[in-house]
Structures are given as C-alpha cells and as structure tokens.
C-alpha cells in the first residue's frame, strides 16, 4: 500500500515538473526529415536514376567503340608484339607526350569526368521547381494542411523547412549523387584504359581530377542557394496563393509582365532594354533553380579556354557571382516572397 502511495506521489511530482519545450533546431530537423521522406523520390531517387541512365549510355558507347575498334584492328600488324596498327596503345602514346601535353590530357579528362554530374544536376532543377510549386498547394488540396496546423509547429517553420529543403537539402543530395557518378564514370574509364595498356592511376585517378571536381561542386552549394532564392520564393508564393493550377500562374504572370513591358517599352524609363527584364526577372524567376544559370553574371573576363581545367580559376569565377547586385537583389526579393508565402499559409485553406 505504501509503495502504491509512493508511486502515485512520484507520478504527481513528475507531472508537476514543467517540461522543457523542444529546441527550435530540433523542430526544424524534424520538419526537414518530414520533407525528405515525403519527397524522397524526387530528392534522392530521381538524381540516382538520371545518373544511372547516363552511366549506362556511356558504358554502351564505350562498348560500341571498343567493338568497332577491334574489328578495324583485326587486319592490323603487330610491332614488337605489342603495338597494333589501327589499334590503340595508351602506354605508347603517353610515353611520347611532353609534360604540357600530359597536362592538357589531364585537363580534358577532368572536364569529361565533371560532365558525369550533368544529368543529376539537370534533374535537380526540375525536382526543385515542381517541389516548390506544389509544396504548399498540395497540402491544401489534399486537406493535410488541417492536420499539420493542429501540431505545435508554426507556419514560419513549415515554410522555411520547405525552402531549406529546396535550396540546401536537394542540391546537397544531387551533388552527392553526382560525385558518386563521377567515381563510377572513372571506374568505367579505368577498365577501358586497362584494356589498352594504360595506367588508370596516372591518367584518371589524380587528385586534381576527382577531388578538385568534387570540391568545386560542393563549393557551389551556397551560390546555388542564393541564386535560386528568388525562384524558390516565387514558386512558394504561387503555391500558397493560387487556388488552382499554380503552374499556369507561376509561368503566365512573369511572361505576361514581360510582354506588357516589351509592348510599351517601359524599361526605356530606366534607360534599359526590354531584354533586361526578360533576362534578369522572367528568366531568373523561372529558371533560377537550375544549376549553372548564374554563369551569365560570373566574371569570365580574361579567362582563356586553357584555364578551364584550373580548379582555382574556376572557383574564383564561381564566387565572383557573389559580388554582383543581381544575386543579392534577387535574394532579397526571394526572402520577401517567402515571408509573403508564410503569411498566406496562415489563413489560406480553400474552404
């Protein structure tokens, strides 16, 4: 009996102790995890499928080229038992190359290795575009917004988690998949090099090849987040505001604004051409979520084609976009549109 009384007293004491509310970062972590699991197909599997298909096509092209090369080499001659006329002996070729030619070859291989990231990053643009466009609209359409609003999570935290998922989580996952694609691409090329008496550790697996490409890709994440901020903000705003067909609203409003401004030459009031509005407003709002679209504002003056393989030069050119007013003005506009989307979510439920 006394034990039961003591246990009841302990329960009362525990219930009377005020519970510490969860830390905001813990809430944000849970919200980000929720967004990932709800959109795992787009964030995770879509880049993997895109990279896998590109690697399969590359492998098929190499196999086709190898078969064609061996057919041509059947009638060839062998010199000293190793060199095959109409064939390919990478060891013989690289031994006769000057250091400058070897560096040019390494730069070319580095660029081709970086191209293995193209398809995962291209898919990233479409994933982020449609994710932002439907994230706030879909929860009103399927009425799940009523459930999420019943939880102790603010509209601010919910919308910010969606923005962070689009601007940070999705590109980070896509770049991770892209780096894995580069490794797989190098493995495929290594087999090809070995078949032709080459040394893949010398030709392919140099630090300037894989590590430098991966470093530049990771360093591009902050630039992507800032550059894509106005596009993500616009799409989230359309998702929170539109009662139906958010895709049409997101496309037609900037397009009609561009036609209206071009029709009446309104940009002449600011001594600017109408093409400026199409390039810096319409294209940025609709295409800013696609990686690499900031190349138009990068400082490429004096950069020569031979410097494309210099990763330090590429990194400097990449971060030159941070010194442009287009990026920061767009980022400010994106923050304002995300704030407007937060306010719209507080009362818009399409009842």
Coordinates of C-alpha atoms in Angstrom, one line a residue:
X1 CA 0.0 0.0 0.0
X2 CA 2.8 2.4 0.9
X3 CA 4.6 1.5 -2.3
X4 CA 1.5 2.4 -4.3
X5 CA 1.2 5.7 -2.5
X6 CA 4.8 6.5 -3.1
X7 CA 4.5 5.7 -6.7
X8 CA 1.4 7.9 -7.0
X9 CA 3.3 10.7 -5.3
X10 CA 6.2 10.3 -7.7
X11 CA 3.9 10.5 -10.7
X12 CA 2.3 13.6 -9.3
X13 CA 5.7 15.1 -8.7
X14 CA 6.8 14.3 -12.2
X15 CA 3.6 15.7 -13.8
X16 CA 4.1 18.9 -11.8
X17 CA 7.6 19.5 -13.1
X18 CA 7.4 21.8 -16.1
X19 CA 8.6 20.2 -19.3
X20 CA 11.3 21.9 -21.4
X21 CA 9.9 22.8 -24.8
X22 CA 11.7 21.3 -27.8
X23 CA 14.5 23.5 -29.2
X24 CA 13.7 25.3 -32.5
X25 CA 16.5 23.5 -34.3
X26 CA 15.0 20.1 -33.2
X27 CA 11.7 21.1 -34.7
X28 CA 13.4 22.2 -37.9
X29 CA 15.3 19.0 -38.1
X30 CA 12.1 17.0 -37.8
X31 CA 10.4 19.2 -40.4
X32 CA 13.3 18.7 -42.8
X33 CA 13.2 14.9 -42.2
X34 CA 9.5 15.0 -43.0
X35 CA 10.1 16.8 -46.3
X36 CA 12.8 14.4 -47.2
X37 CA 10.6 11.3 -46.6
X38 CA 7.6 12.7 -48.3
X39 CA 9.6 13.7 -51.4
X40 CA 12.3 11.0 -51.3
X41 CA 11.5 10.0 -54.9
X42 CA 12.4 13.5 -56.2
X43 CA 15.2 14.4 -53.8
X44 CA 17.0 11.1 -53.8
X45 CA 15.9 8.6 -56.4
X46 CA 15.5 11.0 -59.3
X47 CA 19.2 12.0 -59.4
X48 CA 20.2 8.4 -59.0
X49 CA 18.1 7.2 -61.9
X50 CA 19.3 10.1 -64.1
X51 CA 23.0 9.4 -63.2
X52 CA 22.5 5.6 -63.7
X53 CA 20.9 6.1 -67.1
X54 CA 23.8 8.4 -68.2
X55 CA 26.4 5.9 -67.0
X56 CA 24.6 3.1 -68.8
X57 CA 24.6 5.1 -72.0
X58 CA 28.3 5.9 -71.5
X59 CA 29.1 2.2 -71.0
X60 CA 27.1 1.3 -74.1
X61 CA 29.0 3.9 -76.1
X62 CA 32.4 2.6 -74.9
X63 CA 31.4 -1.0 -75.7
X64 CA 30.3 0.0 -79.1
X65 CA 33.5 1.9 -79.7
X66 CA 35.6 -0.9 -78.4
X67 CA 33.9 -3.5 -80.7
X68 CA 34.3 -1.2 -83.7
X69 CA 38.0 -0.6 -82.9
X70 CA 38.7 -4.3 -82.5
X71 CA 37.1 -5.0 -85.8
X72 CA 39.3 -2.4 -87.5
X73 CA 42.3 -3.8 -85.8
X74 CA 41.8 -7.4 -87.0
X75 CA 43.7 -6.6 -90.2
X76 CA 46.4 -4.6 -88.5
X77 CA 50.0 -5.5 -87.9
X78 CA 51.8 -6.0 -84.6
X79 CA 55.2 -4.4 -84.0
X80 CA 57.5 -6.0 -81.4
X81 CA 54.5 -8.0 -80.2
X82 CA 52.7 -5.0 -78.5
X83 CA 51.9 -2.1 -80.9
X84 CA 48.9 -2.7 -83.1
X85 CA 48.4 -0.6 -86.2
X86 CA 44.8 0.7 -86.4
X87 CA 44.6 -0.1 -82.7
X88 CA 45.2 1.9 -79.5
X89 CA 48.1 1.6 -77.1
X90 CA 47.7 4.3 -74.4
X91 CA 51.1 3.4 -72.8
X92 CA 52.9 4.1 -76.0
X93 CA 51.0 7.3 -76.6
X94 CA 51.6 8.7 -73.1
X95 CA 55.3 7.8 -73.1
X96 CA 55.9 10.1 -76.1
X97 CA 53.9 13.0 -74.7
X98 CA 55.5 16.1 -73.4
X99 CA 54.6 17.4 -69.8
X100 CA 52.5 20.1 -71.4
X101 CA 50.6 17.6 -73.5
X102 CA 50.1 15.3 -70.4
X103 CA 48.6 18.3 -68.5
X104 CA 46.3 19.1 -71.4
X105 CA 45.2 15.5 -71.4
X106 CA 44.6 15.6 -67.7
X107 CA 42.5 18.8 -68.0
X108 CA 40.4 17.2 -70.7
X109 CA 39.8 14.1 -68.7
X110 CA 38.9 16.3 -65.7
X111 CA 36.3 18.1 -67.7
X112 CA 34.9 14.9 -69.1
X113 CA 34.7 13.5 -65.5
X114 CA 32.8 16.6 -64.3
X115 CA 30.3 16.1 -67.1
X116 CA 29.2 12.9 -65.3
X117 CA 27.4 15.3 -62.9
X118 CA 25.3 16.9 -65.6
X119 CA 22.2 14.7 -65.6
X120 CA 21.7 14.6 -61.8
X121 CA 22.0 18.4 -61.6
X122 CA 19.7 18.9 -64.5
X123 CA 17.1 16.7 -62.8
X124 CA 17.7 18.7 -59.7
X125 CA 16.3 21.8 -61.4
X126 CA 13.1 20.1 -62.4
X127 CA 12.7 18.5 -58.9
X128 CA 13.1 21.8 -57.1
X129 CA 10.9 23.7 -59.5
X130 CA 7.9 21.3 -59.1
X131 CA 8.6 20.7 -55.4
X132 CA 8.3 24.4 -54.6
X133 CA 5.3 24.9 -56.9
X134 CA 3.3 22.1 -55.2
X135 CA 4.5 22.0 -51.7
X136 CA 2.0 24.5 -50.2
X137 CA -0.7 24.0 -52.8
X138 CA -0.8 20.2 -52.4
X139 CA -1.3 20.2 -48.7
X140 CA -4.4 22.4 -49.2
X141 CA -5.6 20.3 -52.0
X142 CA -5.5 17.0 -50.0
X143 CA -6.6 18.8 -46.8
X144 CA -3.5 17.6 -44.9
X145 CA -2.8 21.3 -44.0
X146 CA -5.5 20.9 -41.3
X147 CA -3.5 18.1 -39.7
X148 CA -0.2 20.0 -39.8
X149 CA -1.7 23.2 -38.4
X150 CA -3.0 21.2 -35.5
X151 CA 0.5 20.4 -34.5
X152 CA 2.7 22.8 -32.4
X153 CA 4.6 24.0 -35.5
X154 CA 4.4 27.5 -36.8
X155 CA 3.7 28.5 -40.4
X156 CA 7.1 30.1 -40.5
X157 CA 8.9 26.9 -39.5
X158 CA 6.9 24.9 -42.0
X159 CA 7.6 27.2 -45.0
X160 CA 11.2 27.7 -44.0
X161 CA 11.7 23.9 -43.9
X162 CA 10.4 23.7 -47.4
X163 CA 12.6 26.5 -48.6
X164 CA 15.7 24.9 -47.0
X165 CA 14.8 21.5 -48.4
X166 CA 14.7 23.0 -51.9
X167 CA 17.7 25.3 -51.6
X168 CA 20.1 23.2 -49.4
X169 CA 18.9 19.6 -48.9
X170 CA 18.0 18.8 -52.6
X171 CA 21.2 20.3 -54.1
X172 CA 23.4 18.6 -51.5
X173 CA 21.9 15.2 -52.3
X174 CA 22.1 15.8 -56.0
X175 CA 25.8 16.8 -55.7
X176 CA 26.5 13.7 -53.6
X177 CA 24.9 11.6 -56.3
X178 CA 26.9 13.5 -58.9
X179 CA 30.1 12.7 -57.1
X180 CA 29.2 9.0 -56.9
X181 CA 28.5 9.2 -60.7
X182 CA 32.0 10.7 -61.2
X183 CA 33.5 7.8 -59.3
X184 CA 31.5 5.2 -61.3
X185 CA 32.5 7.0 -64.5
X186 CA 36.2 6.8 -63.6
X187 CA 35.8 3.1 -62.8
X188 CA 34.3 2.5 -66.2
X189 CA 37.1 4.5 -67.9
X190 CA 39.7 2.6 -65.9
X191 CA 38.6 -0.6 -67.4
X192 CA 38.8 0.9 -70.8
X193 CA 42.3 2.3 -70.1
X194 CA 43.5 -1.1 -68.7
X195 CA 42.3 -2.8 -71.9
X196 CA 44.6 -0.5 -73.9
X197 CA 47.7 -0.9 -71.7
X198 CA 47.3 2.4 -69.9
X199 CA 47.8 3.2 -66.2
X200 CA 44.4 4.5 -64.9
X201 CA 46.1 5.8 -61.7
X202 CA 48.2 8.1 -63.8
X203 CA 45.6 9.1 -66.4
X204 CA 42.4 9.2 -64.3
X205 CA 42.8 9.0 -60.6
X206 CA 44.8 12.1 -59.9
X207 CA 43.7 14.4 -57.0
X208 CA 43.2 17.3 -59.5
X209 CA 40.6 15.1 -61.2
X210 CA 38.1 13.7 -58.8
X211 CA 38.8 15.6 -55.5
X212 CA 39.1 19.0 -57.2
X213 CA 35.9 18.5 -59.2
X214 CA 34.1 17.4 -56.1
X215 CA 35.4 20.4 -54.1
X216 CA 34.1 22.8 -56.8
X217 CA 30.7 21.1 -56.8
X218 CA 30.4 21.3 -53.1
X219 CA 31.6 24.9 -53.0
X220 CA 28.8 25.8 -55.5
X221 CA 26.0 24.9 -53.0
X222 CA 25.9 28.4 -51.3
X223 CA 26.0 30.1 -54.7
X224 CA 23.1 27.9 -55.8
X225 CA 21.1 28.6 -52.7
X226 CA 21.4 32.4 -53.0
X227 CA 20.9 32.4 -56.8
X228 CA 17.8 30.1 -56.6
X229 CA 16.3 32.0 -53.7
X230 CA 14.0 34.4 -55.8
X231 CA 12.9 31.5 -58.0
X232 CA 12.1 29.3 -54.9
X233 CA 10.4 32.3 -53.2
X234 CA 8.2 33.0 -56.3
X235 CA 7.2 29.3 -56.7
X236 CA 6.4 29.0 -53.0
X237 CA 4.3 32.2 -53.1
X238 CA 2.3 30.9 -56.1
X239 CA 1.9 27.6 -54.3
X240 CA 0.5 29.4 -51.3
X241 CA -1.7 31.9 -53.2
X242 CA -3.2 30.1 -56.1
X243 CA -6.5 28.2 -55.7
X244 CA -5.9 26.0 -58.7
X245 CA -3.3 25.4 -61.5
X246 CA -0.3 27.0 -59.7
X247 CA 1.9 26.0 -62.7
X248 CA 0.0 28.3 -65.1
X249 CA 0.0 31.2 -62.6
X250 CA 3.7 30.9 -62.0
X251 CA 4.5 30.9 -65.7
X252 CA 1.9 33.3 -67.1
X253 CA 2.3 36.2 -64.6
X254 CA 6.0 36.8 -65.4
X255 CA 5.5 36.0 -69.1
X256 CA 2.6 38.5 -69.4
X257 CA 4.5 41.1 -67.4
X258 CA 7.4 40.7 -69.9
X259 CA 5.1 41.0 -72.9
X260 CA 3.4 44.1 -71.3
X261 CA 6.8 45.8 -70.6
X262 CA 8.1 44.9 -74.1
X263 CA 4.9 46.2 -75.7
X264 CA 5.0 49.6 -74.1
X265 CA 8.8 49.9 -73.8
X266 CA 8.6 50.6 -70.1
X267 CA 12.2 49.8 -69.5
X268 CA 13.2 52.8 -71.5
X269 CA 12.2 54.9 -68.5
X270 CA 15.3 53.4 -66.8
X271 CA 17.5 53.6 -69.9
X272 CA 17.3 49.8 -70.2
X273 CA 16.2 47.5 -73.0
X274 CA 13.2 45.1 -72.6
X275 CA 15.6 42.2 -72.9
X276 CA 17.0 43.2 -69.5
X277 CA 13.6 42.4 -67.9
X278 CA 13.3 39.1 -69.6
X279 CA 16.9 38.1 -68.6
X280 CA 17.0 39.4 -65.1
X281 CA 13.4 39.0 -63.9
X282 CA 11.5 36.4 -66.0
X283 CA 14.4 34.0 -66.7
X284 CA 15.6 34.3 -63.1
X285 CA 12.2 33.7 -61.5
X286 CA 11.5 30.7 -63.7
X287 CA 15.0 29.2 -64.3
X288 CA 17.0 30.2 -61.2
X289 CA 16.5 26.7 -59.7
X290 CA 18.6 25.1 -62.5
X291 CA 22.3 24.9 -61.5
X292 CA 24.7 26.9 -63.6
X293 CA 22.3 29.6 -64.6
X294 CA 24.4 32.1 -62.7
X295 CA 27.2 31.7 -65.3
X296 CA 25.7 34.8 -67.0
X297 CA 26.8 37.0 -64.1
X298 CA 30.2 35.4 -63.4
X299 CA 33.4 37.4 -64.1
X300 CA 34.9 35.5 -67.0
X301 CA 36.9 38.4 -68.5
X302 CA 40.4 37.3 -69.4
X303 CA 39.6 33.6 -68.7
X304 CA 41.0 31.5 -71.5
X305 CA 39.9 28.1 -72.7
X306 CA 43.1 26.5 -71.4
X307 CA 42.2 27.6 -67.9
X308 CA 39.0 25.6 -67.8
X309 CA 40.9 22.8 -66.2
X310 CA 42.4 25.0 -63.4
X311 CA 40.0 24.5 -60.5
X312 CA 41.3 27.5 -58.6
X313 CA 40.4 29.7 -61.5
X314 CA 37.0 28.1 -61.8
X315 CA 36.4 28.5 -58.0
X316 CA 37.3 32.2 -58.3
X317 CA 35.0 32.7 -61.2
X318 CA 32.2 30.8 -59.3
X319 CA 32.4 33.1 -56.3
X320 CA 32.6 36.2 -58.4
X321 CA 28.8 35.8 -58.7
X322 CA 28.6 36.8 -55.0
X323 CA 29.9 40.3 -55.9
X324 CA 27.0 41.0 -58.4
X325 CA 24.0 43.1 -57.4
X326 CA 21.7 40.7 -59.4
X327 CA 22.3 38.0 -56.9
X328 CA 21.7 40.0 -53.8
X329 CA 18.8 41.9 -55.1
X330 CA 17.2 38.6 -56.2
X331 CA 18.0 37.1 -52.8
X332 CA 16.2 40.0 -51.0
X333 CA 13.2 39.6 -53.3
X334 CA 13.2 35.9 -52.6
X335 CA 13.2 36.4 -48.9
X336 CA 10.3 38.9 -49.2
X337 CA 8.3 36.4 -51.3
X338 CA 8.9 33.6 -48.8
X339 CA 7.7 35.9 -46.0
X340 CA 4.5 36.6 -48.1
X341 CA 4.1 32.8 -48.5
X342 CA 4.2 32.4 -44.7
X343 CA 1.5 35.0 -44.2
X344 CA -0.7 33.5 -46.9
X345 CA -0.4 30.0 -45.4
X346 CA -1.8 31.3 -42.1
X347 CA -5.2 32.0 -43.5
X348 CA -5.5 30.3 -46.9
X349 CA -7.1 26.9 -46.6
X350 CA -9.5 27.0 -49.6
X351 CA -12.6 26.3 -47.5

